[in-house]
mmCIF file of C-alpha atoms in Angstrom:
data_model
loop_
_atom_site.group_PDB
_atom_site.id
_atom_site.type_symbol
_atom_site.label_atom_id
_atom_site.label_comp_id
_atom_site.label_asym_id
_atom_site.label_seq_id
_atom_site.Cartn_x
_atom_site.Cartn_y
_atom_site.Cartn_z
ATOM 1 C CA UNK A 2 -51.898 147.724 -12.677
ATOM 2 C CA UNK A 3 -52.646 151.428 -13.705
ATOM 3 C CA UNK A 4 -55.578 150.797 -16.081
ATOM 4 C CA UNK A 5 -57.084 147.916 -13.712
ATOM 5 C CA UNK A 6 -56.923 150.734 -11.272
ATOM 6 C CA UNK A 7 -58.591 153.142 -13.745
ATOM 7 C CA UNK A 8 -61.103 150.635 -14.913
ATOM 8 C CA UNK A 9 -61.754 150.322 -10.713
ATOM 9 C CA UNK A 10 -62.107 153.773 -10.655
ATOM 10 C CA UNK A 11 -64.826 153.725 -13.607
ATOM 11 C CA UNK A 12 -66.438 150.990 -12.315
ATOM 12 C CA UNK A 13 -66.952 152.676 -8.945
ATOM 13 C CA UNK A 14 -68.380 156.002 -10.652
ATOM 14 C CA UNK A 15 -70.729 153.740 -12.857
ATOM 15 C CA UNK A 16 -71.929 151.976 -9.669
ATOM 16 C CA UNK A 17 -72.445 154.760 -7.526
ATOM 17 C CA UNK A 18 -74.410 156.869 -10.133
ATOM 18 C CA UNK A 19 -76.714 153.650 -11.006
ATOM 19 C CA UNK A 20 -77.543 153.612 -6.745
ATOM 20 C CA UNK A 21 -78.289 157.474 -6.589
ATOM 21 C CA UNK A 22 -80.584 157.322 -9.869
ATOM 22 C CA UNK A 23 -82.490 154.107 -10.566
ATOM 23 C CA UNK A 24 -84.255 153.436 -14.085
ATOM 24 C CA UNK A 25 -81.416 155.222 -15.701
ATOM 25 C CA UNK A 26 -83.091 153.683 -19.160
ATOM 26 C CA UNK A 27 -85.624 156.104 -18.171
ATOM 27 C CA UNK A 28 -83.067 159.482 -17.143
ATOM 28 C CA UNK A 29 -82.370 162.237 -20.201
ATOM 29 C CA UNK A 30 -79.911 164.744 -19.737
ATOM 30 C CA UNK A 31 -80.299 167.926 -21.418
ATOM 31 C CA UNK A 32 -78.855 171.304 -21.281
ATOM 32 C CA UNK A 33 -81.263 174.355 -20.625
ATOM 33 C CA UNK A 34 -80.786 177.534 -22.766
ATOM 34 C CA UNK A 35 -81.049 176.551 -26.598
ATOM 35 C CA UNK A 36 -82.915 173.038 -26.224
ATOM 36 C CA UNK A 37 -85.528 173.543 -23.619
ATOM 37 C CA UNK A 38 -85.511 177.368 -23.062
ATOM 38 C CA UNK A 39 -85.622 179.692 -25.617
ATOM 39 C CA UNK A 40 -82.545 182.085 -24.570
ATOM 40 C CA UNK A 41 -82.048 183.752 -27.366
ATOM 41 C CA UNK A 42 -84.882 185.174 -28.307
ATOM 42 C CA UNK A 43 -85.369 186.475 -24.584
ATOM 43 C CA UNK A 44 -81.577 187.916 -24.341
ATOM 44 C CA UNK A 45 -82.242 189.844 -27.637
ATOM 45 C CA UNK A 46 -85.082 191.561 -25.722
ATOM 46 C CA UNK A 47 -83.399 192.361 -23.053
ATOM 47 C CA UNK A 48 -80.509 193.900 -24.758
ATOM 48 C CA UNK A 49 -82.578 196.298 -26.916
ATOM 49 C CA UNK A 50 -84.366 197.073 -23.678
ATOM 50 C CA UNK A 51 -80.627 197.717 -22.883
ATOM 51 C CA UNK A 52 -79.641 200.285 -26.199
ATOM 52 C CA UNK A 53 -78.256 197.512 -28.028
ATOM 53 C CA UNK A 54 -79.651 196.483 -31.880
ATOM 54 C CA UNK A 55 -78.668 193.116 -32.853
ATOM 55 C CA UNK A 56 -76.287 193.625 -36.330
ATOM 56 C CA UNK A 57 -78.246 192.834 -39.278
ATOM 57 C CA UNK A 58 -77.440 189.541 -41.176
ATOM 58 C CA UNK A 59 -75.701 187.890 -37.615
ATOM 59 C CA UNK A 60 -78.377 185.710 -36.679
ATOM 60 C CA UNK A 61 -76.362 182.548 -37.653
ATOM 61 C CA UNK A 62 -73.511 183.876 -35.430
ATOM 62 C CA UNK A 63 -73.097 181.752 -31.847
ATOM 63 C CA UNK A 64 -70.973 184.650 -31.066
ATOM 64 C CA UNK A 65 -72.596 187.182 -28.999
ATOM 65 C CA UNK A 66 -70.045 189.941 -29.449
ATOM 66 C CA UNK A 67 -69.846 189.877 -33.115
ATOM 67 C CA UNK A 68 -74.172 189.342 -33.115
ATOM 68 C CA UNK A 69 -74.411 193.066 -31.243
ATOM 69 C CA UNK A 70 -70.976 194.240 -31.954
ATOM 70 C CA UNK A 71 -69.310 195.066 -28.938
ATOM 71 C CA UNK A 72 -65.886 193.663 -27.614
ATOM 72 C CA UNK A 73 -66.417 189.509 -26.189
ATOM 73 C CA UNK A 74 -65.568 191.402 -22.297
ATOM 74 C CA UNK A 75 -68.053 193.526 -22.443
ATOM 75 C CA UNK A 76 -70.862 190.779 -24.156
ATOM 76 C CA UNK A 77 -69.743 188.056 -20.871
ATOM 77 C CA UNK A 78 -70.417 191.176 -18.963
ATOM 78 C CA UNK A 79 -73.935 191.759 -20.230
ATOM 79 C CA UNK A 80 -74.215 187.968 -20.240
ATOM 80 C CA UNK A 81 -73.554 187.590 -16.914
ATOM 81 C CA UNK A 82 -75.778 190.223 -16.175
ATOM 82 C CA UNK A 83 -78.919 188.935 -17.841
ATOM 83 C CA UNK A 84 -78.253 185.853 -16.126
ATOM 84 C CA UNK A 85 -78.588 187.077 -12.961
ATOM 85 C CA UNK A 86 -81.419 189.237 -13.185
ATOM 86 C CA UNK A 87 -85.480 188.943 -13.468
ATOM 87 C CA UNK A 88 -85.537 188.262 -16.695
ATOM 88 C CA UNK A 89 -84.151 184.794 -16.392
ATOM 89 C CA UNK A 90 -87.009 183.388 -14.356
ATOM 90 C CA UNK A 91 -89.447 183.754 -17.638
ATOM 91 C CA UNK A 92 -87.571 182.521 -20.520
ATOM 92 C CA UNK A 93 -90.422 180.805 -23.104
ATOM 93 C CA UNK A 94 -90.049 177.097 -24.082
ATOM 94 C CA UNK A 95 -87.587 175.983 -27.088
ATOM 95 C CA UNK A 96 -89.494 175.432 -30.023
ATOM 96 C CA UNK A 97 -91.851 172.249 -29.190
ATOM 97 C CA UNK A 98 -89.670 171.465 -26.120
ATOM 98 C CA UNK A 99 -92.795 171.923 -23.751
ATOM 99 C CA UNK A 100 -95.431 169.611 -25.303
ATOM 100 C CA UNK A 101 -92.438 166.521 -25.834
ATOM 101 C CA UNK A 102 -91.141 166.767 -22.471
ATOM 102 C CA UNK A 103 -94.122 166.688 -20.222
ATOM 103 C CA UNK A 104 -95.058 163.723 -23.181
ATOM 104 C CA UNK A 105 -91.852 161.958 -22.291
ATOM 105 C CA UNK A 106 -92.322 162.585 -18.771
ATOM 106 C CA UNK A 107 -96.270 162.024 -18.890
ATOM 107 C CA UNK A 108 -96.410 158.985 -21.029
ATOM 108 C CA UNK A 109 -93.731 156.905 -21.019
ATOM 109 C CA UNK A 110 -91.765 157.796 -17.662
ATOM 110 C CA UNK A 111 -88.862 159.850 -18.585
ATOM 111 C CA UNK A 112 -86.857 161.959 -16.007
ATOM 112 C CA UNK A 113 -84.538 164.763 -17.177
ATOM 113 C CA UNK A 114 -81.912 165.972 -14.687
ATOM 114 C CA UNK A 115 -80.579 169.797 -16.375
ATOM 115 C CA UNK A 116 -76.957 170.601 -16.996
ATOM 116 C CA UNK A 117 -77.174 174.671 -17.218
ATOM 117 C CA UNK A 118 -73.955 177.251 -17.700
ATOM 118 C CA UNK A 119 -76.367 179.716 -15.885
ATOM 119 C CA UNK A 120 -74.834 181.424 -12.450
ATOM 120 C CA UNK A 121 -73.370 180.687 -9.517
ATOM 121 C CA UNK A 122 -75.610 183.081 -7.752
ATOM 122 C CA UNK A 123 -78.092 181.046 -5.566
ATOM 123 C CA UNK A 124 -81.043 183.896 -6.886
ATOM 124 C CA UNK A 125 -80.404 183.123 -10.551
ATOM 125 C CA UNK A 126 -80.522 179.210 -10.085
ATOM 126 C CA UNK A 127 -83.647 179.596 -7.729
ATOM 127 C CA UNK A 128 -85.227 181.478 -10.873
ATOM 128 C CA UNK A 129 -83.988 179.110 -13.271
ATOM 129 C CA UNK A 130 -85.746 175.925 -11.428
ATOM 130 C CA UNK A 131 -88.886 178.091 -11.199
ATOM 131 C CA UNK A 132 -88.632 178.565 -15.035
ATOM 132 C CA UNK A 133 -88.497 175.231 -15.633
ATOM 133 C CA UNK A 134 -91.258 174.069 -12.874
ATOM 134 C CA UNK A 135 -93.561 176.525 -14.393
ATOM 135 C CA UNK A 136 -93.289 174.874 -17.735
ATOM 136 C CA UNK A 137 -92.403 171.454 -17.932
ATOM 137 C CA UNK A 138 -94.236 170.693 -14.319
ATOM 138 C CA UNK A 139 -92.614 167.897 -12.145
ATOM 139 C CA UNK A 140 -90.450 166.678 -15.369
ATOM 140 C CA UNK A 141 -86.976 167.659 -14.291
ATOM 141 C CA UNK A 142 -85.592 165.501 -11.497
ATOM 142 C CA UNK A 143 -82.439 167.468 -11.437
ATOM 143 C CA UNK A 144 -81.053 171.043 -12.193
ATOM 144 C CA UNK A 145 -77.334 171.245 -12.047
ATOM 145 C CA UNK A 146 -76.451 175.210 -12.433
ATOM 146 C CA UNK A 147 -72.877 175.984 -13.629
ATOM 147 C CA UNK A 148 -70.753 179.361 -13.369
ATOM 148 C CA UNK A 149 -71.764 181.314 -16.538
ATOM 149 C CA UNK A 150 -70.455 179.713 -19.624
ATOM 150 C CA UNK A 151 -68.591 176.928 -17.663
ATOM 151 C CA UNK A 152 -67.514 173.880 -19.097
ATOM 152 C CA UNK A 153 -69.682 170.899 -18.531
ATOM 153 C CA UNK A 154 -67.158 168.095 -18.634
ATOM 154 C CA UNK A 155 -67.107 167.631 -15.438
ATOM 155 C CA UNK A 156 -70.731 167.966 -14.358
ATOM 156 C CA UNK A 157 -71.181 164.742 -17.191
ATOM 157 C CA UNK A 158 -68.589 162.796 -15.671
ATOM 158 C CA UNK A 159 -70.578 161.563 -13.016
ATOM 159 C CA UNK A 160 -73.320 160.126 -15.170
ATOM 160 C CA UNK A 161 -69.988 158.133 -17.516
ATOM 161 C CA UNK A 162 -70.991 155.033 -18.508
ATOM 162 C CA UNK A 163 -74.709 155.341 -18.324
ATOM 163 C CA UNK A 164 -75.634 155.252 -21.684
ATOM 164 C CA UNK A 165 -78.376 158.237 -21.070
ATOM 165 C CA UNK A 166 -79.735 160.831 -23.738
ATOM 166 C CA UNK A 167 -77.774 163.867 -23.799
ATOM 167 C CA UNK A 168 -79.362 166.509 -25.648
ATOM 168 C CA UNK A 169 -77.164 169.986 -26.170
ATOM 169 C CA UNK A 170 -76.715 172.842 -28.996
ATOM 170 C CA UNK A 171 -73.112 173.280 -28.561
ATOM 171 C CA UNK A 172 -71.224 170.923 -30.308
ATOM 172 C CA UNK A 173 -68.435 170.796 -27.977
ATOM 173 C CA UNK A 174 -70.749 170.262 -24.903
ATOM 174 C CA UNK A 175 -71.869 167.197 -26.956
ATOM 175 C CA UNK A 176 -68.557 165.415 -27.797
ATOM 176 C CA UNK A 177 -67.851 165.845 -23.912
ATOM 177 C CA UNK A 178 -71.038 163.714 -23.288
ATOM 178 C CA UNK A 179 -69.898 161.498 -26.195
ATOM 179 C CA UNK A 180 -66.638 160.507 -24.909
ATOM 180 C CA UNK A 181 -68.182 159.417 -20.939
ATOM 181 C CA UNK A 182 -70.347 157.199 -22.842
ATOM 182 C CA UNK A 183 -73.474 159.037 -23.347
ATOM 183 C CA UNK A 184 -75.700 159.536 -26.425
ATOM 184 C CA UNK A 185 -75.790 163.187 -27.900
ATOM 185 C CA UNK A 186 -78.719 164.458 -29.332
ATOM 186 C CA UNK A 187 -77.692 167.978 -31.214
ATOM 187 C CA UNK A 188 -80.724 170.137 -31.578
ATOM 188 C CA UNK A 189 -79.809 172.205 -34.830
ATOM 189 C CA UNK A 190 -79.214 175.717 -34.784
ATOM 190 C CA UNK A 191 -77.840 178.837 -37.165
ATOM 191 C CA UNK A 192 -74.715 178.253 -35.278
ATOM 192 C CA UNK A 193 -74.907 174.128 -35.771
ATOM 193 C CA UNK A 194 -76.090 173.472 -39.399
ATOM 194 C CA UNK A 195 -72.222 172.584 -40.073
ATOM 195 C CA UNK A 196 -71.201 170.504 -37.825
ATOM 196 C CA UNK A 197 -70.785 166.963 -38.687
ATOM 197 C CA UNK A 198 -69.565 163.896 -36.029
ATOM 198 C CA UNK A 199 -70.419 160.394 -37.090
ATOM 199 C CA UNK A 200 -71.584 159.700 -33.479
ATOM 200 C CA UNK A 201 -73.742 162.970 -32.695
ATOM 201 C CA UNK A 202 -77.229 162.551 -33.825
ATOM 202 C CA UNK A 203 -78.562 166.257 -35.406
ATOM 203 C CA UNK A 204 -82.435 166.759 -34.363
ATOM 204 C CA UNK A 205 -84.283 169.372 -35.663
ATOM 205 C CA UNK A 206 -86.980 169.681 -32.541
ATOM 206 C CA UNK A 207 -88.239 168.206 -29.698
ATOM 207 C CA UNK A 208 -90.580 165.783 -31.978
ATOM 208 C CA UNK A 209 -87.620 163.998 -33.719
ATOM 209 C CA UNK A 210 -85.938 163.547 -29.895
ATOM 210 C CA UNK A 211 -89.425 161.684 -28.652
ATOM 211 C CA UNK A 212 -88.956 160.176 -31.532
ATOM 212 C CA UNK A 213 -85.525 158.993 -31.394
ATOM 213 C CA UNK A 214 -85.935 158.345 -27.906
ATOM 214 C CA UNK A 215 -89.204 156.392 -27.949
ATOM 215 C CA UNK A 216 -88.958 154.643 -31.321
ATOM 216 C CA UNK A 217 -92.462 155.983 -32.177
ATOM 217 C CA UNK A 218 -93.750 158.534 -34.601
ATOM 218 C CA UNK A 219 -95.662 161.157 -33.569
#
């Protein structure tokens, strides 16, 4: 009787989602900073703006704290900070993220709804759909905006059993999409190049997700 009543329970999150967003063979999910924005490079401004030098030989480090050397309170401080200001509203494009998106979006019909650890505050999230306006156009569908760092297990939940593209840089962010039924796309980073699953897909760019996504080379 309990798993009937789980499997009820599924089926009624499943059924809801596929009546709030139709052509979900047509919906990608993707996280923000790190796979369509370029974060990095624009926090690393910021902070030397700010007094602080990036340690040399740290790039490969996903750890902010140990990357600028100063205690992890004081880098979710700064974080949080960044997040929250200006400077968030005119973060550049990942990589190729901008010509493969408005292509998926252009050419073949593809919606994106964002999953973003960004800020609660309504300013931040108001410059973070801006952002993404101003450079993928009418592409994203969606932007969910998390507390800073915030887990995004729960934000997936409600698209379990879809099926969708799920395209992240954190590997743990990807096994949570993994295990509602969705299909990870990894975009590789310094911090990434390790990680192995034998069910999360490691992509290089935007060009090998059109290409996953699509079946077509480009």
């Amino acid at each position: 009787m309990f798993a009937n009543s789980i499997a009820q329970t599924q089926n009624l999150v499943y059924n809801t989602t596929m009546k709030k967003w139709k052509n979900l063979d047509r919906l990608i999910l993707t996280d923000c900073d790190g796979v369509c924005l370029d974060w990095e490079w624009a926090f690393n401004v910021w902070m030397q703006e700010h007094g602080f030098e990036e340690i040399a030989g740290s790039k490969l480090q996903y750890d902010m704290s140990i990357r600028y050397n100063v205690s992890r309170d004081q880098i979710r401080k700064l974080i949080k900070v960044f997040n929250e200001s200006a400077a968030i509203g005119f973060l550049p494009a990942m990589r190729d993220a901008m010509y493969y998106i408005k292509k998926l979006f252009e050419k073949h019909g593809y919606r994106f709804h964002a999953i973003t650890s960004l800020s609660l505050d309504p300013n931040a999230q108001k410059l973070r759909e801006m952002n993404l306006h101003k450079l993928f156009g009418d592409a994203f569908e969606r932007i969910i905006c998390l507390d800073t760092g915030a887990h995004k297990d729960e934000a997936l939940e409600e698209y379990e059993g879809t099926g969708c593209f799920w395209c992240e840089d954190k590997p743990e962010n990807a096994e949570a999409g993994y295990k509602v039924g969705l299909r990870p796309l990894l975009l590789e980073h310094g911090h990434n190049m390790s990680y192995y699953h034998p069910e999360i897909t490691i992509v290089k760019n935007w060009k090998e997700i059109y290409e996953h996504v699509t079946g077509e080379l480009d």
